[in-house]
Amino acid sequence: MSQSQLWDDVDDYFTTHLAPEDDVLRAALRDSEAAGLPSIAVTAPQGKLLQLLAQIQGARTILELGTLGGYSTIWLARALPADGRLVSLEYSPVNAEVANRNIARAGLDKIAEVRVGPALESLPQLADENPPPFDLVFIDADKANNPHYVEWALKLTSAGSLIVVDNVVRGGRVADPGNPASDVQGTRTALELIGQHPRLSATAIQTVGSKGYDGFALARVLP
Ligand code: SAH
Ligand code: DHB
Ligand code: MG
């Protein structure tokens, strides 16, 4: 058996017993695929991890960068109370439309809002509204801009908030300082910025699974 087949099988086993998808989550993936969106959403066990982190935070407000079809959005928004709020930023109007349908089917349209446009334009607009600090920020958009997204996350959070960055390993490419790819460089700069920031305490964890070999960074905002 190939290694990636084994990773798939273990993810299926974990999904079945620990992170089962209901019809709404399955439909979100089905309709995303039908609309031609790439299959790059978090896995079910990863979605459940995000949900658990939001619950451990006692999150009332969540900011997501990179909505795609709203699959991670649904896992996260389900951690929020009925008067909670999730803002998700998405570049592609097509993706946002698919996501909005998936979010509505999940009954989460009162809680979760998708804003269309480049996140670096939506973030200053959001900041101008002086929102209450976000309890959790999930950074999962274009990796080249990860350093900017970490800076914005710091502006939009407060002590105790959690910042999660997806895809920080990328098959191990993150450890190669000479890799010229903008996603690798963006992620390296973001991780190094996080590591030396006086207001952040952070780590990163490598993962394997049905999305291959990748990982998450977690950063807690200090007082
Ligand atoms: N969080 C999703 C996956 C996001 S994939 C999930 O796990 O279900 C990355 C998304 O970021 C894509 O939908 C892509 O269109 C979006 N994106 C790319 N560049 C962006 C930008 N500059 N601003 C906002 N979103 C962007
Ligand atoms: C890609 C983006 C993601 O957010 C992810 O989790 C996996 C892959 C990509 O752009 O290839
Ligand atoms: Mg991702």
Short mmCIF file of C-alpha atoms and ligand atoms in Angstrom, two decimals:
data_model
loop_
_atom_site.label_atom_id
_atom_site.label_comp_id
_atom_site.label_asym_id
_atom_site.label_seq_id
_atom_site.Cartn_x
_atom_site.Cartn_y
_atom_site.Cartn_z
CA MET A 1 0.00 0.00 0.00
CA SER A 2 1.32 3.46 -0.86
CA GLN A 3 1.97 5.91 1.92
CA SER A 4 -0.68 8.35 0.68
CA GLN A 5 -3.26 5.51 0.50
CA LEU A 6 -2.48 4.79 4.14
CA TRP A 7 -2.92 8.48 5.04
CA ASP A 8 -6.30 8.44 3.22
CA ASP A 9 -7.42 5.31 5.05
CA VAL A 10 -6.51 6.72 8.47
CA ASP A 11 -8.25 10.02 7.66
CA ASP A 12 -11.37 8.05 6.61
CA TYR A 13 -11.22 6.11 9.87
CA PHE A 14 -10.85 9.30 11.96
CA THR A 15 -13.63 10.97 9.98
CA THR A 16 -16.03 8.08 10.53
CA HIS A 17 -15.48 7.84 14.27
CA LEU A 18 -14.48 11.36 15.37
CA ALA A 19 -15.41 13.94 12.76
CA PRO A 20 -18.42 12.61 10.84
CA GLU A 21 -19.79 14.88 8.15
CA ASP A 22 -23.53 15.50 8.11
CA ASP A 23 -25.57 15.99 4.91
CA VAL A 24 -24.91 19.75 4.95
CA LEU A 25 -21.11 19.37 4.96
CA ARG A 26 -21.26 16.63 2.33
CA ALA A 27 -23.51 18.79 0.15
CA ALA A 28 -21.11 21.73 0.53
CA LEU A 29 -18.26 19.65 -0.91
CA ARG A 30 -20.49 18.10 -3.60
CA ASP A 31 -21.75 21.49 -4.81
CA SER A 32 -18.26 23.02 -4.62
CA GLU A 33 -16.95 20.26 -6.87
CA ALA A 34 -19.94 20.54 -9.21
CA ALA A 35 -19.19 24.26 -9.60
CA GLY A 36 -15.60 23.46 -10.56
CA LEU A 37 -13.95 24.70 -7.36
CA PRO A 38 -10.61 22.99 -6.56
CA SER A 39 -10.63 20.23 -3.91
CA ILE A 40 -8.48 22.12 -1.42
CA ALA A 41 -10.87 22.58 1.51
CA VAL A 42 -9.68 21.36 4.89
CA THR A 43 -10.41 17.68 5.60
CA ALA A 44 -13.15 16.69 8.02
CA PRO A 45 -10.69 15.97 10.86
CA GLN A 46 -9.05 19.36 10.21
CA GLY A 47 -12.44 21.09 10.12
CA LYS A 48 -13.27 19.44 13.44
CA LEU A 49 -9.94 20.66 14.83
CA LEU A 50 -10.83 24.23 13.83
CA GLN A 51 -14.25 23.80 15.46
CA LEU A 52 -12.70 22.47 18.68
CA LEU A 53 -10.19 25.33 18.75
CA ALA A 54 -13.01 27.86 18.35
CA GLN A 55 -14.94 26.15 21.16
CA ILE A 56 -11.87 26.01 23.44
CA GLN A 57 -11.46 29.73 22.76
CA GLY A 58 -15.08 30.30 23.72
CA ALA A 59 -15.14 32.23 20.46
CA ARG A 60 -17.99 34.64 19.73
CA THR A 61 -16.32 36.20 16.69
CA ILE A 62 -14.24 34.56 13.95
CA LEU A 63 -12.43 36.01 10.94
CA GLU A 64 -11.57 33.71 8.03
CA LEU A 65 -9.34 34.60 5.09
CA GLY A 66 -10.10 32.37 2.08
CA THR A 67 -13.65 31.01 1.96
CA LEU A 68 -13.58 28.77 -1.14
CA GLY A 69 -16.98 26.96 -0.99
CA GLY A 70 -17.50 27.61 2.72
CA TYR A 71 -16.60 24.14 4.00
CA SER A 72 -14.21 25.36 6.73
CA THR A 73 -16.61 28.26 7.31
CA ILE A 74 -19.39 25.83 8.27
CA TRP A 75 -17.17 23.85 10.68
CA LEU A 76 -16.06 27.11 12.32
CA ALA A 77 -19.43 28.88 12.40
CA ARG A 78 -20.99 25.85 14.09
CA ALA A 79 -18.77 26.61 17.10
CA LEU A 80 -20.39 30.03 17.55
CA PRO A 81 -23.40 30.95 19.68
CA ALA A 82 -26.58 32.10 17.92
CA ASP A 83 -25.52 35.74 18.33
CA GLY A 84 -21.94 35.02 17.19
CA ARG A 85 -20.39 36.44 14.05
CA LEU A 86 -18.07 35.03 11.39
CA VAL A 87 -16.65 37.18 8.60
CA SER A 88 -15.00 35.30 5.72
CA LEU A 89 -13.03 37.09 3.00
CA GLU A 90 -12.95 35.63 -0.51
CA TYR A 91 -11.37 36.98 -3.70
CA SER A 92 -13.51 35.07 -6.18
CA PRO A 93 -17.18 36.09 -6.65
CA VAL A 94 -17.87 32.60 -8.06
CA ASN A 95 -16.47 30.90 -4.96
CA ALA A 96 -18.36 33.34 -2.72
CA GLU A 97 -21.65 32.53 -4.44
CA VAL A 98 -21.13 28.80 -3.96
CA ALA A 99 -20.15 29.47 -0.33
CA ASN A 100 -23.21 31.62 0.31
CA ARG A 101 -25.51 28.82 -0.89
CA ASN A 102 -23.68 26.30 1.29
CA ILE A 103 -23.80 28.61 4.31
CA ALA A 104 -27.54 29.26 3.81
CA ARG A 105 -28.27 25.51 3.53
CA ALA A 106 -26.39 25.09 6.82
CA GLY A 107 -28.72 27.65 8.41
CA LEU A 108 -25.72 29.82 9.22
CA ASP A 109 -26.49 32.87 7.06
CA LYS A 110 -27.38 34.96 10.13
CA ILE A 111 -23.96 34.20 11.63
CA ALA A 112 -21.55 33.92 8.70
CA GLU A 113 -20.98 36.63 6.10
CA VAL A 114 -18.77 36.34 2.99
CA ARG A 115 -17.13 39.54 1.74
CA VAL A 116 -15.94 39.46 -1.86
CA GLY A 117 -12.66 41.01 -2.99
CA PRO A 118 -8.93 40.81 -2.37
CA ALA A 119 -8.48 40.38 1.37
CA LEU A 120 -5.96 43.23 1.44
CA GLU A 121 -8.81 45.53 0.33
CA SER A 122 -11.50 44.01 2.56
CA LEU A 123 -9.31 44.06 5.70
CA PRO A 124 -8.89 47.87 5.92
CA GLN A 125 -12.62 48.27 5.21
CA LEU A 126 -13.39 45.84 8.01
CA ALA A 127 -11.00 47.66 10.37
CA ASP A 128 -12.73 50.98 9.57
CA GLU A 129 -15.92 49.49 11.03
CA ASN A 130 -14.13 49.09 14.40
CA PRO A 131 -15.41 45.56 14.99
CA PRO A 132 -14.96 43.94 18.40
CA PRO A 133 -11.72 41.92 18.49
CA PHE A 134 -11.93 38.57 16.72
CA ASP A 135 -11.44 35.60 19.06
CA LEU A 136 -10.05 33.40 16.29
CA VAL A 137 -8.56 34.21 12.88
CA PHE A 138 -8.12 31.44 10.29
CA ILE A 139 -5.65 32.45 7.57
CA ASP A 140 -6.18 30.27 4.49
CA ALA A 141 -6.07 32.50 1.38
CA ASP A 142 -3.16 33.29 -0.99
CA LYS A 143 -0.05 32.21 0.86
CA ALA A 144 2.19 34.91 -0.66
CA ASN A 145 0.33 37.50 1.43
CA ASN A 146 0.57 35.56 4.70
CA PRO A 147 2.90 38.15 6.32
CA HIS A 148 0.33 40.90 5.62
CA TYR A 149 -2.47 38.68 6.89
CA VAL A 150 -0.64 38.06 10.18
CA GLU A 151 -0.16 41.82 10.60
CA TRP A 152 -3.87 42.43 9.95
CA ALA A 153 -4.82 39.59 12.30
CA LEU A 154 -2.83 41.33 15.04
CA LYS A 155 -4.72 44.58 14.42
CA LEU A 156 -8.11 42.84 14.55
CA THR A 157 -7.58 40.67 17.66
CA SER A 158 -6.79 41.19 21.35
CA ALA A 159 -5.08 39.33 24.22
CA GLY A 160 -6.19 35.70 24.25
CA SER A 161 -7.17 35.55 20.58
CA LEU A 162 -5.92 32.65 18.48
CA ILE A 163 -4.47 32.95 14.98
CA VAL A 164 -4.37 29.75 12.89
CA VAL A 165 -2.44 29.60 9.61
CA ASP A 166 -3.11 26.72 7.18
CA ASN A 167 -0.67 25.09 4.78
CA VAL A 168 2.57 26.05 6.48
CA VAL A 169 4.47 22.90 5.42
CA ARG A 170 3.56 22.32 1.79
CA GLY A 171 5.25 18.93 1.45
CA GLY A 172 8.25 20.21 3.39
CA ARG A 173 9.07 23.05 1.01
CA VAL A 174 8.78 25.55 3.90
CA ALA A 175 12.15 24.42 5.27
CA ASP A 176 14.01 25.36 2.07
CA PRO A 177 15.16 29.00 2.31
CA GLY A 178 16.18 28.92 -1.37
CA ASN A 179 12.75 27.92 -2.68
CA PRO A 180 11.69 30.89 -4.83
CA ALA A 181 7.94 30.11 -4.85
CA SER A 182 5.97 33.07 -3.51
CA ASP A 183 3.78 30.82 -1.34
CA VAL A 184 6.84 29.30 0.33
CA GLN A 185 8.50 32.69 0.81
CA GLY A 186 5.26 34.25 2.10
CA THR A 187 4.77 31.46 4.60
CA ARG A 188 8.42 31.55 5.75
CA THR A 189 8.28 35.31 6.28
CA ALA A 190 4.98 34.96 8.15
CA LEU A 191 6.33 32.22 10.43
CA GLU A 192 9.49 34.18 11.18
CA LEU A 193 7.44 37.32 11.87
CA ILE A 194 5.21 35.31 14.23
CA GLY A 195 8.23 33.76 15.95
CA GLN A 196 9.91 37.06 16.76
CA HIS A 197 6.75 39.01 17.57
CA PRO A 198 6.61 40.11 21.23
CA ARG A 199 2.80 39.78 21.34
CA LEU A 200 2.61 36.23 19.97
CA SER A 201 3.34 32.79 21.39
CA ALA A 202 3.31 30.20 18.64
CA THR A 203 4.09 26.78 17.30
CA ALA A 204 3.59 24.83 14.08
CA ILE A 205 2.62 21.19 13.67
CA GLN A 206 3.24 18.97 10.65
CA THR A 207 0.30 16.88 9.48
CA VAL A 208 -0.34 14.03 7.04
CA GLY A 209 -3.73 12.98 5.74
CA SER A 210 -5.87 12.92 2.64
CA LYS A 211 -4.48 16.36 1.69
CA GLY A 212 -0.92 15.01 1.80
CA TYR A 213 1.89 16.37 3.94
CA ASP A 214 1.21 19.86 5.30
CA GLY A 215 0.64 21.62 8.61
CA PHE A 216 -0.84 24.38 10.73
CA ALA A 217 0.69 27.22 12.71
CA LEU A 218 -1.05 28.32 15.91
CA ALA A 219 -0.32 31.69 17.48
CA ARG A 220 -1.86 33.03 20.70
CA VAL A 221 -2.04 36.79 21.18
CA LEU A 222 -0.40 37.78 24.48
CA PRO A 223 -1.45 40.66 26.75
N1 SAH B 1 -10.78 27.84 3.84
C1 SAH B 1 -11.27 27.02 2.73
C2 SAH B 1 -10.22 26.85 1.65
C3 SAH B 1 -9.69 28.13 1.10
S1 SAH B 1 -8.76 27.86 -0.39
C4 SAH B 1 -11.66 25.65 3.27
O1 SAH B 1 -10.81 25.03 3.94
O2 SAH B 1 -12.77 25.19 3.04
C5 SAH B 1 -8.10 29.48 -0.63
C6 SAH B 1 -9.14 30.51 -1.03
O3 SAH B 1 -8.50 31.79 -0.96
C7 SAH B 1 -9.65 30.36 -2.47
O4 SAH B 1 -11.05 30.33 -2.49
C8 SAH B 1 -9.14 31.61 -3.16
O5 SAH B 1 -10.02 32.14 -4.15
C9 SAH B 1 -9.01 32.58 -2.00
N2 SAH B 1 -8.09 33.70 -2.25
C10 SAH B 1 -6.99 33.70 -3.04
N3 SAH B 1 -6.42 34.92 -3.04
C11 SAH B 1 -7.19 35.71 -2.24
C12 SAH B 1 -7.13 37.07 -1.85
N4 SAH B 1 -6.17 37.89 -2.28
N5 SAH B 1 -8.08 37.53 -1.01
C13 SAH B 1 -9.06 36.71 -0.56
N6 SAH B 1 -9.16 35.42 -0.90
C14 SAH B 1 -8.25 34.92 -1.73
C1 DHB B 2 -4.02 25.15 -1.78
C2 DHB B 2 -4.61 26.07 -0.91
C3 DHB B 2 -5.02 25.64 0.34
O1 DHB B 2 -5.57 26.51 1.22
C4 DHB B 2 -4.87 24.33 0.72
O2 DHB B 2 -5.29 23.97 1.97
C5 DHB B 2 -4.30 23.42 -0.14
C6 DHB B 2 -3.90 23.83 -1.40
C7 DHB B 2 -3.56 25.59 -3.12
O3 DHB B 2 -3.76 26.77 -3.44
O4 DHB B 2 -3.04 24.76 -3.84
MG MG B 3 -5.74 25.69 3.18
#
